[in-house]
Amino acid sequence: MASVRLTLPILQNWDCHNCGGCCRQHQIEITEAERQKILSQNWTAEDGIPGGKTMVRMGGWLSSAGYRLAHQADGACVFLNENGLCRIHAKFGESGKPLACRVYPYAFHPAGKSVAVSLRFSCPSVVKNAGRPVHQQQSEIRTIADMVVPTGAPSMPAPPLNVLDRVDWPDFHRFVDALDATLAQPNIPLGDRLLQAIVWTSLVGQSSFTKLRGERIRDFLELVQEAARVEAPTLQTAGTEPTAVGRLYFRLLVAQYARKDTAADLREGWIGRWRLLRAVWKFSRGEGEIPPLQDLFRSVKFAEVEQSFGGLTPEQEEIFCRYFRVKVQGLHFCGPAYYDVPFVEGFHSLALILPVTLWIARWLAAGDQRTRLTTDDVARALAIVDHHHGYSPALGQRAARSRVRSLSESGDLIRLVLRFTR
Ligand code: SF4
């Protein structure tokens, strides 16, 4: 499509550091044109491609669901060489690769007259904020946007605000800007900012906007933000222990975020599914040893993760604050970017990333017999979690969404944020 106006994240740096992580985690589906392009590149066993087999047909015997790139035995893309570099890139340059590889870790979301750009924190360089400021890479990002943003993007409606109401893009941006402003407040611990945001978005979830537009929405937002500023400190004195149902739903959510689903894992078929079912059963009980959902997790008991690991350090707060603001500014938490859920539900799902990530970070730390988190624990855990957020089909299913709504409506979301940030 013709060049679009891009809204770029203001806090984020990124450059590819050739870690090859994305080429090990993702299944790359290719279009027919990309299939033809790769076939014309004439890959053979001499190039290091076993049997010269570069792609696999998806779907069953009777129907084809297109093609994806083939994988090596360990699940890595067939084009990833022994030095962790892409063979297509080395031989044919950036433009020889499938579009999905060129887009990652960027994500583009229609935002009315502009397109909001977000990044996937499953990339370790994004989590580490390593590279040039993203807003200085406008021309490269525009080239990618022009290839992926559909022509009808400017006419796409704004995501709904709650289960009842939808407003137009200018009003929707007022809500997004208010959320970003709450998360950006200086000299307030991140946990408190998150609590304020949860409190006022919950009020948005209970309100009707059929008669509110423009300036009146701005007034409404000022009122609920002020109410949240007053109410959030009173929540600090409340109990931090989630209900039994809340603890169960939370552990099931953690299990969904902690699993690995590369092509190698999916190839395990029934054995893999049986293992997963057993793991879900153990997570629902929450006793004894945590089932190791990935090789990187060591043997740890649920009770070890449940103990306090202390509050967040400034470096850990910086990672989470940047994460939340990039996702909010990039509209990477609701609407088409997140299973078509409304603004309020999408933000509450996003807020849960904090306790889920810290639970997984504790698991990593406890595996090393530590009772304090390092920044590296948090960074690794966030990369694991964000790999799934908005991309794992399981998280978009009715059961998972209803668990998130239940955590939010019961107050357990607030208790979890308090519990994991103290
Ligand atoms: S084609 Fe290249 S960039 Fe894409 S997943 Fe494979 S190795 Fe990585």
CSV table of C-alpha atoms and ligand atoms in Angstrom, one decimal:
chain,number,residue,atom,x,y,z
A,1,MET,CA,0.0,0.0,0.0
A,2,ALA,CA,1.0,3.7,-0.3
A,3,SER,CA,3.3,4.9,2.5
A,4,VAL,CA,1.5,5.2,5.8
A,5,ARG,CA,2.1,7.5,8.8
A,6,LEU,CA,3.8,5.4,11.4
A,7,THR,CA,3.5,5.8,15.2
A,8,LEU,CA,6.8,4.5,16.5
A,9,PRO,CA,7.6,3.6,20.1
A,10,ILE,CA,9.5,6.4,21.8
A,11,LEU,CA,11.3,4.3,24.4
A,12,GLN,CA,12.6,1.3,22.5
A,13,ASN,CA,16.0,0.5,20.9
A,14,TRP,CA,16.5,-2.4,18.6
A,15,ASP,CA,18.9,-4.0,16.1
A,16,CYS,CA,19.3,-7.6,15.1
A,17,HIS,CA,22.3,-9.2,16.9
A,18,ASN,CA,22.1,-12.4,14.9
A,19,CYS,CA,21.3,-14.6,18.0
A,20,GLY,CA,19.2,-16.9,15.7
A,21,GLY,CA,16.6,-17.2,18.5
A,22,CYS,CA,13.7,-16.3,16.3
A,23,CYS,CA,14.9,-18.9,13.7
A,24,ARG,CA,14.7,-21.6,16.4
A,25,GLN,CA,11.3,-20.6,17.9
A,26,HIS,CA,9.0,-19.9,15.0
A,27,GLN,CA,7.3,-21.9,12.3
A,28,ILE,CA,7.7,-19.8,9.1
A,29,GLU,CA,4.7,-20.1,6.8
A,30,ILE,CA,5.4,-19.0,3.2
A,31,THR,CA,3.2,-17.7,0.4
A,32,GLU,CA,3.1,-19.3,-3.0
A,33,ALA,CA,5.3,-16.5,-4.4
A,34,GLU,CA,7.8,-17.1,-1.6
A,35,ARG,CA,7.7,-20.8,-2.3
A,36,GLN,CA,8.5,-20.2,-5.9
A,37,LYS,CA,11.3,-17.8,-5.0
A,38,ILE,CA,13.0,-20.3,-2.6
A,39,LEU,CA,12.7,-23.1,-5.2
A,40,SER,CA,14.3,-20.8,-7.8
A,41,GLN,CA,17.2,-20.3,-5.3
A,42,ASN,CA,18.2,-23.9,-6.0
A,43,TRP,CA,19.2,-25.1,-2.5
A,44,THR,CA,21.0,-28.4,-2.4
A,45,ALA,CA,22.7,-30.7,0.1
A,46,GLU,CA,26.0,-29.0,-0.8
A,47,ASP,CA,24.6,-25.8,0.7
A,48,GLY,CA,24.1,-27.6,4.0
A,49,ILE,CA,20.3,-28.3,3.5
A,50,PRO,CA,19.8,-32.0,4.2
A,51,GLY,CA,18.4,-33.6,1.1
A,52,GLY,CA,17.9,-30.1,-0.4
A,53,LYS,CA,14.5,-30.2,1.3
A,54,THR,CA,13.7,-26.6,2.2
A,55,MET,CA,9.9,-26.7,2.8
A,56,VAL,CA,7.1,-28.8,4.1
A,57,ARG,CA,3.5,-29.0,3.0
A,58,MET,CA,1.1,-28.3,5.8
A,59,GLY,CA,-2.4,-29.8,6.4
A,60,GLY,CA,-3.7,-33.3,6.0
A,61,TRP,CA,-3.6,-35.8,3.1
A,62,LEU,CA,-6.6,-34.4,1.4
A,63,SER,CA,-6.3,-30.7,1.9
A,64,SER,CA,-3.2,-28.5,1.8
A,65,ALA,CA,-2.9,-25.6,4.2
A,66,GLY,CA,0.1,-24.1,2.3
A,67,TYR,CA,3.8,-24.5,3.0
A,68,ARG,CA,6.2,-23.7,5.8
A,69,LEU,CA,10.0,-23.8,5.9
A,70,ALA,CA,11.4,-27.1,6.9
A,71,HIS,CA,13.2,-27.6,10.3
A,72,GLN,CA,16.3,-29.3,11.4
A,73,ALA,CA,16.1,-32.1,14.0
A,74,ASP,CA,16.4,-29.6,16.9
A,75,GLY,CA,13.5,-27.5,15.6
A,76,ALA,CA,15.7,-24.7,14.1
A,77,CYS,CA,14.9,-23.5,10.6
A,78,VAL,CA,16.5,-25.5,7.9
A,79,PHE,CA,18.3,-22.3,6.7
A,80,LEU,CA,19.9,-21.5,10.0
A,81,ASN,CA,23.6,-22.4,9.7
A,82,GLU,CA,26.1,-23.7,12.3
A,83,ASN,CA,27.2,-20.1,13.1
A,84,GLY,CA,23.6,-19.1,13.8
A,85,LEU,CA,23.2,-17.1,10.6
A,86,CYS,CA,20.6,-17.3,7.8
A,87,ARG,CA,21.8,-19.0,4.7
A,88,ILE,CA,19.3,-17.2,2.5
A,89,HIS,CA,20.4,-13.8,3.9
A,90,ALA,CA,24.1,-14.8,3.3
A,91,LYS,CA,23.6,-15.8,-0.3
A,92,PHE,CA,20.7,-13.6,-1.5
A,93,GLY,CA,20.6,-10.7,1.0
A,94,GLU,CA,17.7,-9.5,3.1
A,95,SER,CA,15.2,-9.4,0.2
A,96,GLY,CA,15.7,-13.1,-0.5
A,97,LYS,CA,14.1,-14.1,2.8
A,98,PRO,CA,10.4,-14.8,3.5
A,99,LEU,CA,8.4,-11.7,4.6
A,100,ALA,CA,7.8,-13.1,8.1
A,101,CYS,CA,11.5,-13.2,8.7
A,102,ARG,CA,12.0,-9.6,7.5
A,103,VAL,CA,9.1,-8.3,9.7
A,104,TYR,CA,10.1,-9.9,13.0
A,105,PRO,CA,10.3,-8.5,15.7
A,106,TYR,CA,8.1,-5.6,14.5
A,107,ALA,CA,4.3,-5.7,14.6
A,108,PHE,CA,2.1,-3.3,12.7
A,109,HIS,CA,-1.4,-2.3,13.9
A,110,PRO,CA,-3.9,-0.1,12.0
A,111,ALA,CA,-4.7,3.0,14.1
A,112,GLY,CA,-7.1,5.0,12.0
A,113,LYS,CA,-5.1,7.5,10.0
A,114,SER,CA,-1.8,6.0,11.1
A,115,VAL,CA,-0.3,2.6,11.8
A,116,ALA,CA,1.0,1.9,15.3
A,117,VAL,CA,4.3,0.0,15.5
A,118,SER,CA,5.1,-2.4,18.3
A,119,LEU,CA,7.8,-4.9,18.9
A,120,ARG,CA,7.8,-8.5,20.1
A,121,PHE,CA,9.7,-9.0,23.4
A,122,SER,CA,10.3,-12.7,22.5
A,123,CYS,CA,13.5,-11.2,20.8
A,124,PRO,CA,16.2,-10.9,23.5
A,125,SER,CA,17.6,-7.8,21.8
A,126,VAL,CA,14.2,-6.1,22.3
A,127,VAL,CA,14.1,-7.0,26.0
A,128,LYS,CA,17.7,-5.8,26.4
A,129,ASN,CA,16.8,-2.5,24.6
A,130,ALA,CA,20.0,-3.2,22.5
A,131,GLY,CA,20.6,-1.3,19.3
A,132,ARG,CA,19.6,2.0,17.7
A,133,PRO,CA,16.5,3.9,18.8
A,134,VAL,CA,13.6,2.5,16.9
A,135,HIS,CA,12.3,6.0,16.1
A,136,GLN,CA,15.6,6.6,14.2
A,137,GLN,CA,14.9,3.6,11.9
A,138,GLN,CA,11.8,5.1,10.3
A,139,SER,CA,12.8,4.5,6.7
A,140,GLU,CA,13.7,0.8,7.2
A,141,ILE,CA,10.5,0.2,9.2
A,142,ARG,CA,8.4,2.1,6.5
A,143,THR,CA,9.7,-0.3,3.8
A,144,ILE,CA,8.5,-3.2,5.8
A,145,ALA,CA,5.2,-1.5,6.7
A,146,ASP,CA,4.5,-0.8,3.0
A,147,MET,CA,4.8,-4.6,2.4
A,148,VAL,CA,2.6,-5.8,5.2
A,149,VAL,CA,0.0,-3.2,6.0
A,150,PRO,CA,-3.2,-4.0,4.0
A,151,THR,CA,-4.7,-1.3,1.8
A,152,GLY,CA,-7.9,-1.3,3.8
A,153,ALA,CA,-6.1,-0.5,7.0
A,154,PRO,CA,-7.3,3.2,7.3
A,155,SER,CA,-10.9,2.1,7.2
A,156,MET,CA,-10.7,-0.5,9.9
A,157,PRO,CA,-12.7,0.4,13.0
A,158,ALA,CA,-11.1,1.0,16.4
A,159,PRO,CA,-11.3,-2.0,18.8
A,160,PRO,CA,-14.3,-2.0,21.2
A,161,LEU,CA,-13.7,-0.4,24.5
A,162,ASN,CA,-15.7,-2.9,26.5
A,163,VAL,CA,-18.3,-5.6,25.8
A,164,LEU,CA,-20.9,-2.9,24.9
A,165,ASP,CA,-19.3,0.1,23.3
A,166,ARG,CA,-17.1,1.1,20.5
A,167,VAL,CA,-15.9,4.7,19.8
A,168,ASP,CA,-14.2,6.2,16.8
A,169,TRP,CA,-10.4,6.4,16.4
A,170,PRO,CA,-9.9,9.9,17.8
A,171,ASP,CA,-11.8,8.9,21.0
A,172,PHE,CA,-10.1,5.5,21.2
A,173,HIS,CA,-6.7,7.2,21.1
A,174,ARG,CA,-7.8,9.3,24.1
A,175,PHE,CA,-8.1,6.1,26.1
A,176,VAL,CA,-4.8,4.7,24.9
A,177,ASP,CA,-3.0,8.0,25.6
A,178,ALA,CA,-4.5,8.1,29.2
A,179,LEU,CA,-3.3,4.5,29.8
A,180,ASP,CA,0.2,5.4,28.6
A,181,ALA,CA,0.2,8.5,30.8
A,182,THR,CA,-0.7,6.4,33.8
A,183,LEU,CA,2.1,4.0,33.1
A,184,ALA,CA,4.6,6.8,32.5
A,185,GLN,CA,4.2,8.6,35.8
A,186,PRO,CA,7.6,9.4,37.3
A,187,ASN,CA,8.6,8.7,40.9
A,188,ILE,CA,5.8,6.1,41.4
A,189,PRO,CA,6.7,2.4,41.7
A,190,LEU,CA,5.6,0.5,38.6
A,191,GLY,CA,3.3,-1.8,40.7
A,192,ASP,CA,1.4,1.3,41.9
A,193,ARG,CA,1.1,2.7,38.3
A,194,LEU,CA,-0.2,-0.7,37.2
A,195,LEU,CA,-2.7,-0.8,40.0
A,196,GLN,CA,-4.0,2.7,39.1
A,197,ALA,CA,-4.4,1.6,35.5
A,198,ILE,CA,-6.2,-1.6,36.4
A,199,VAL,CA,-8.6,0.4,38.7
A,200,TRP,CA,-9.6,3.0,36.1
A,201,THR,CA,-9.8,0.6,33.2
A,202,SER,CA,-12.1,-1.5,35.3
A,203,LEU,CA,-14.4,1.5,35.6
A,204,VAL,CA,-14.3,1.9,31.8
A,205,GLY,CA,-15.4,-1.7,31.6
A,206,GLN,CA,-18.5,-1.0,33.7
A,207,SER,CA,-19.4,2.3,32.0
A,208,SER,CA,-21.5,3.1,28.9
A,209,PHE,CA,-20.1,5.4,26.2
A,210,THR,CA,-23.1,5.6,23.9
A,211,LYS,CA,-23.6,9.3,24.8
A,212,LEU,CA,-20.0,10.3,25.6
A,213,ARG,CA,-17.8,11.6,22.9
A,214,GLY,CA,-14.9,14.0,22.4
A,215,GLU,CA,-14.4,16.5,25.3
A,216,ARG,CA,-16.8,14.6,27.5
A,217,ILE,CA,-14.6,11.5,27.2
A,218,ARG,CA,-11.6,13.6,28.1
A,219,ASP,CA,-13.4,14.8,31.2
A,220,PHE,CA,-14.5,11.2,32.1
A,221,LEU,CA,-10.9,10.0,31.8
A,222,GLU,CA,-9.6,12.8,34.0
A,223,LEU,CA,-12.2,11.8,36.6
A,224,VAL,CA,-11.5,8.1,36.6
A,225,GLN,CA,-7.7,8.6,36.6
A,226,GLU,CA,-8.1,10.8,39.7
A,227,ALA,CA,-10.3,8.3,41.4
A,228,ALA,CA,-7.7,5.6,40.7
A,229,ARG,CA,-4.9,7.8,42.1
A,230,VAL,CA,-7.0,8.0,45.3
A,231,GLU,CA,-8.0,4.4,45.5
A,232,ALA,CA,-4.8,2.6,44.5
A,233,PRO,CA,-2.9,3.4,47.8
A,234,THR,CA,-5.8,2.0,49.8
A,235,LEU,CA,-5.4,-1.3,47.9
A,236,GLN,CA,-1.8,-1.5,49.3
A,237,THR,CA,-3.1,-2.3,52.7
A,238,ALA,CA,-5.5,-5.0,51.4
A,239,GLY,CA,-4.5,-8.7,51.5
A,240,THR,CA,-2.2,-9.9,48.7
A,241,GLU,CA,-3.4,-13.5,48.8
A,242,PRO,CA,-5.5,-14.4,45.7
A,243,THR,CA,-8.5,-16.6,46.2
A,244,ALA,CA,-8.1,-20.4,45.8
A,245,VAL,CA,-9.8,-20.2,42.4
A,246,GLY,CA,-7.6,-17.2,41.4
A,247,ARG,CA,-4.5,-19.2,42.3
A,248,LEU,CA,-5.7,-22.1,40.2
A,249,TYR,CA,-6.5,-19.9,37.2
A,250,PHE,CA,-3.2,-18.1,37.5
A,251,ARG,CA,-1.2,-21.3,37.6
A,252,LEU,CA,-3.0,-22.5,34.5
A,253,LEU,CA,-2.2,-19.2,32.8
A,254,VAL,CA,1.5,-19.6,33.8
A,255,ALA,CA,1.5,-23.1,32.3
A,256,GLN,CA,0.3,-21.7,29.0
A,257,TYR,CA,3.0,-19.1,28.9
A,258,ALA,CA,5.8,-21.3,30.1
A,259,ARG,CA,5.4,-24.1,27.5
A,260,LYS,CA,7.4,-24.4,24.3
A,261,ASP,CA,5.8,-25.1,21.0
A,262,THR,CA,8.5,-25.1,18.3
A,263,ALA,CA,8.0,-27.4,15.4
A,264,ALA,CA,10.2,-30.0,17.1
A,265,ASP,CA,7.9,-30.1,20.1
A,266,LEU,CA,4.8,-30.3,18.0
A,267,ARG,CA,6.3,-33.3,16.2
A,268,GLU,CA,6.1,-35.2,19.4
A,269,GLY,CA,2.5,-35.9,18.5
A,270,TRP,CA,0.5,-38.0,21.1
A,271,ILE,CA,3.4,-38.4,23.4
A,272,GLY,CA,3.9,-34.6,23.5
A,273,ARG,CA,0.1,-34.1,24.1
A,274,TRP,CA,0.1,-36.6,26.9
A,275,ARG,CA,3.0,-34.9,28.6
A,276,LEU,CA,1.2,-31.6,28.2
A,277,LEU,CA,-2.0,-33.0,29.8
A,278,ARG,CA,0.0,-34.4,32.7
A,279,ALA,CA,1.7,-31.0,33.1
A,280,VAL,CA,-1.6,-29.2,33.1
A,281,TRP,CA,-2.9,-31.6,35.8
A,282,LYS,CA,0.1,-30.9,38.0
A,283,PHE,CA,-0.2,-27.1,37.5
A,284,SER,CA,-3.9,-27.3,38.5
A,285,ARG,CA,-2.8,-29.1,41.8
A,286,GLY,CA,0.1,-26.7,42.4
A,287,GLU,CA,1.9,-29.2,44.7
A,288,GLY,CA,5.2,-31.1,44.5
A,289,GLU,CA,7.6,-30.6,41.7
A,290,ILE,CA,6.8,-28.2,38.8
A,291,PRO,CA,6.7,-30.2,35.5
A,292,PRO,CA,9.6,-29.0,33.4
A,293,LEU,CA,7.7,-27.5,30.4
A,294,GLN,CA,11.0,-26.6,28.7
A,295,ASP,CA,14.6,-27.9,28.9
A,296,LEU,CA,15.8,-24.6,30.4
A,297,PHE,CA,13.7,-25.2,33.6
A,298,ARG,CA,15.4,-27.2,36.3
A,299,SER,CA,13.7,-29.3,39.0
A,300,VAL,CA,11.9,-26.9,41.4
A,301,LYS,CA,9.0,-27.3,43.8
A,302,PHE,CA,5.8,-25.1,43.5
A,303,ALA,CA,6.4,-24.1,47.2
A,304,GLU,CA,9.9,-22.7,46.3
A,305,VAL,CA,8.4,-20.3,43.7
A,306,GLU,CA,5.6,-19.2,46.0
A,307,GLN,CA,7.9,-17.7,48.6
A,308,SER,CA,8.8,-14.0,48.4
A,309,PHE,CA,11.7,-13.0,46.2
A,310,GLY,CA,11.6,-9.3,47.2
A,311,GLY,CA,10.6,-6.3,45.2
A,312,LEU,CA,11.6,-5.2,41.8
A,313,THR,CA,15.0,-3.5,41.2
A,314,PRO,CA,15.0,-0.2,39.1
A,315,GLU,CA,16.5,-2.2,36.2
A,316,GLN,CA,13.7,-4.7,36.4
A,317,GLU,CA,11.1,-2.0,36.6
A,318,GLU,CA,12.6,-0.3,33.5
A,319,ILE,CA,12.1,-3.5,31.5
A,320,PHE,CA,8.5,-3.9,32.5
A,321,CYS,CA,7.6,-0.2,32.1
A,322,ARG,CA,9.1,-0.2,28.6
A,323,TYR,CA,7.3,-3.4,27.8
A,324,PHE,CA,3.9,-2.1,28.9
A,325,ARG,CA,4.3,1.3,27.2
A,326,VAL,CA,5.6,-0.2,23.9
A,327,LYS,CA,2.6,-2.6,23.9
A,328,VAL,CA,0.1,0.1,24.7
A,329,GLN,CA,1.5,2.7,22.3
A,330,GLY,CA,1.7,0.0,19.6
A,331,LEU,CA,-1.9,-1.1,20.2
A,332,HIS,CA,-0.4,-4.6,20.8
A,333,PHE,CA,-2.9,-5.6,23.5
A,334,CYS,CA,-6.4,-5.5,22.1
A,335,GLY,CA,-8.4,-5.6,18.8
A,336,PRO,CA,-6.9,-7.5,15.9
A,337,ALA,CA,-3.5,-7.5,17.6
A,338,TYR,CA,-4.9,-9.6,20.5
A,339,TYR,CA,-7.6,-12.1,19.6
A,340,ASP,CA,-10.0,-9.2,18.9
A,341,VAL,CA,-10.7,-8.5,22.6
A,342,PRO,CA,-11.9,-5.1,23.8
A,343,PHE,CA,-9.6,-2.4,25.2
A,344,VAL,CA,-10.3,-3.3,28.9
A,345,GLU,CA,-10.0,-7.0,28.6
A,346,GLY,CA,-6.9,-6.6,26.5
A,347,PHE,CA,-5.2,-4.4,29.1
A,348,HIS,CA,-6.0,-6.7,31.9
A,349,SER,CA,-4.5,-9.6,30.0
A,350,LEU,CA,-1.4,-7.4,29.4
A,351,ALA,CA,-1.2,-6.5,33.2
A,352,LEU,CA,-1.2,-10.2,34.0
A,353,ILE,CA,2.1,-10.4,32.1
A,354,LEU,CA,3.8,-8.9,35.2
A,355,PRO,CA,2.9,-11.7,37.7
A,356,VAL,CA,3.2,-14.4,35.1
A,357,THR,CA,6.7,-13.3,34.1
A,358,LEU,CA,7.8,-12.9,37.7
A,359,TRP,CA,6.5,-16.4,38.5
A,360,ILE,CA,8.6,-17.8,35.6
A,361,ALA,CA,11.6,-15.7,36.6
A,362,ARG,CA,11.4,-17.2,40.1
A,363,TRP,CA,11.3,-20.6,38.6
A,364,LEU,CA,14.5,-19.9,36.7
A,365,ALA,CA,16.1,-18.4,39.9
A,366,ALA,CA,15.0,-21.2,42.2
A,367,GLY,CA,16.5,-23.7,39.6
A,368,ASP,CA,19.9,-22.1,40.5
A,369,GLN,CA,19.1,-22.2,44.2
A,370,ARG,CA,18.6,-18.5,44.4
A,371,THR,CA,15.9,-16.6,46.4
A,372,ARG,CA,16.5,-13.3,44.7
A,373,LEU,CA,15.8,-12.4,41.0
A,374,THR,CA,18.5,-11.1,38.7
A,375,THR,CA,17.7,-8.8,35.8
A,376,ASP,CA,18.7,-11.7,33.5
A,377,ASP,CA,16.0,-13.9,35.1
A,378,VAL,CA,13.4,-11.3,34.4
A,379,ALA,CA,14.6,-10.7,30.8
A,380,ARG,CA,14.7,-14.4,30.0
A,381,ALA,CA,11.2,-14.9,31.5
A,382,LEU,CA,9.7,-12.0,29.6
A,383,ALA,CA,11.1,-13.3,26.3
A,384,ILE,CA,9.5,-16.7,27.1
A,385,VAL,CA,6.1,-15.1,28.0
A,386,ASP,CA,5.9,-12.6,25.2
A,387,HIS,CA,6.5,-15.4,22.6
A,388,HIS,CA,2.9,-16.5,23.4
A,389,HIS,CA,1.1,-13.2,24.2
A,390,GLY,CA,-1.2,-12.6,21.3
A,391,TYR,CA,0.2,-15.4,19.2
A,392,SER,CA,-0.6,-18.7,21.0
A,393,PRO,CA,-4.1,-19.9,19.8
A,394,ALA,CA,-4.7,-21.3,23.3
A,395,LEU,CA,-4.7,-17.9,24.9
A,396,GLY,CA,-7.4,-16.7,22.5
A,397,GLN,CA,-9.7,-19.5,23.3
A,398,ARG,CA,-12.9,-18.9,25.3
A,399,ALA,CA,-11.7,-20.8,28.4
A,400,ALA,CA,-8.4,-18.8,28.7
A,401,ARG,CA,-10.3,-15.5,28.1
A,402,SER,CA,-12.9,-16.3,30.7
A,403,ARG,CA,-10.1,-17.1,33.2
A,404,VAL,CA,-8.6,-13.7,32.6
A,405,ARG,CA,-11.9,-11.9,33.1
A,406,SER,CA,-12.6,-13.9,36.3
A,407,LEU,CA,-9.1,-12.9,37.7
A,408,SER,CA,-10.0,-9.3,36.9
A,409,GLU,CA,-13.5,-9.2,38.2
A,410,SER,CA,-12.7,-11.0,41.5
A,411,GLY,CA,-9.9,-8.6,42.4
A,412,ASP,CA,-7.3,-11.4,42.0
A,413,LEU,CA,-5.5,-9.4,39.3
A,414,ILE,CA,-4.8,-6.6,41.8
A,415,ARG,CA,-3.8,-9.1,44.5
A,416,LEU,CA,-1.4,-10.8,42.1
A,417,VAL,CA,0.2,-7.5,41.1
A,418,LEU,CA,0.6,-6.6,44.7
A,419,ARG,CA,2.0,-10.0,45.7
A,420,PHE,CA,4.6,-10.1,43.0
A,421,THR,CA,5.9,-6.5,43.3
A,422,ARG,CA,6.4,-6.5,47.0
B,1,SF4,S1,14.8,-18.2,6.6
B,1,SF4,FE1,16.5,-17.3,7.6
B,1,SF4,S2,15.8,-15.6,8.9
B,1,SF4,FE2,14.0,-16.9,8.3
B,1,SF4,S3,13.7,-18.4,10.0
B,1,SF4,FE3,15.1,-19.4,8.5
B,1,SF4,S4,17.2,-18.9,9.1
B,1,SF4,FE4,15.8,-17.5,10.2
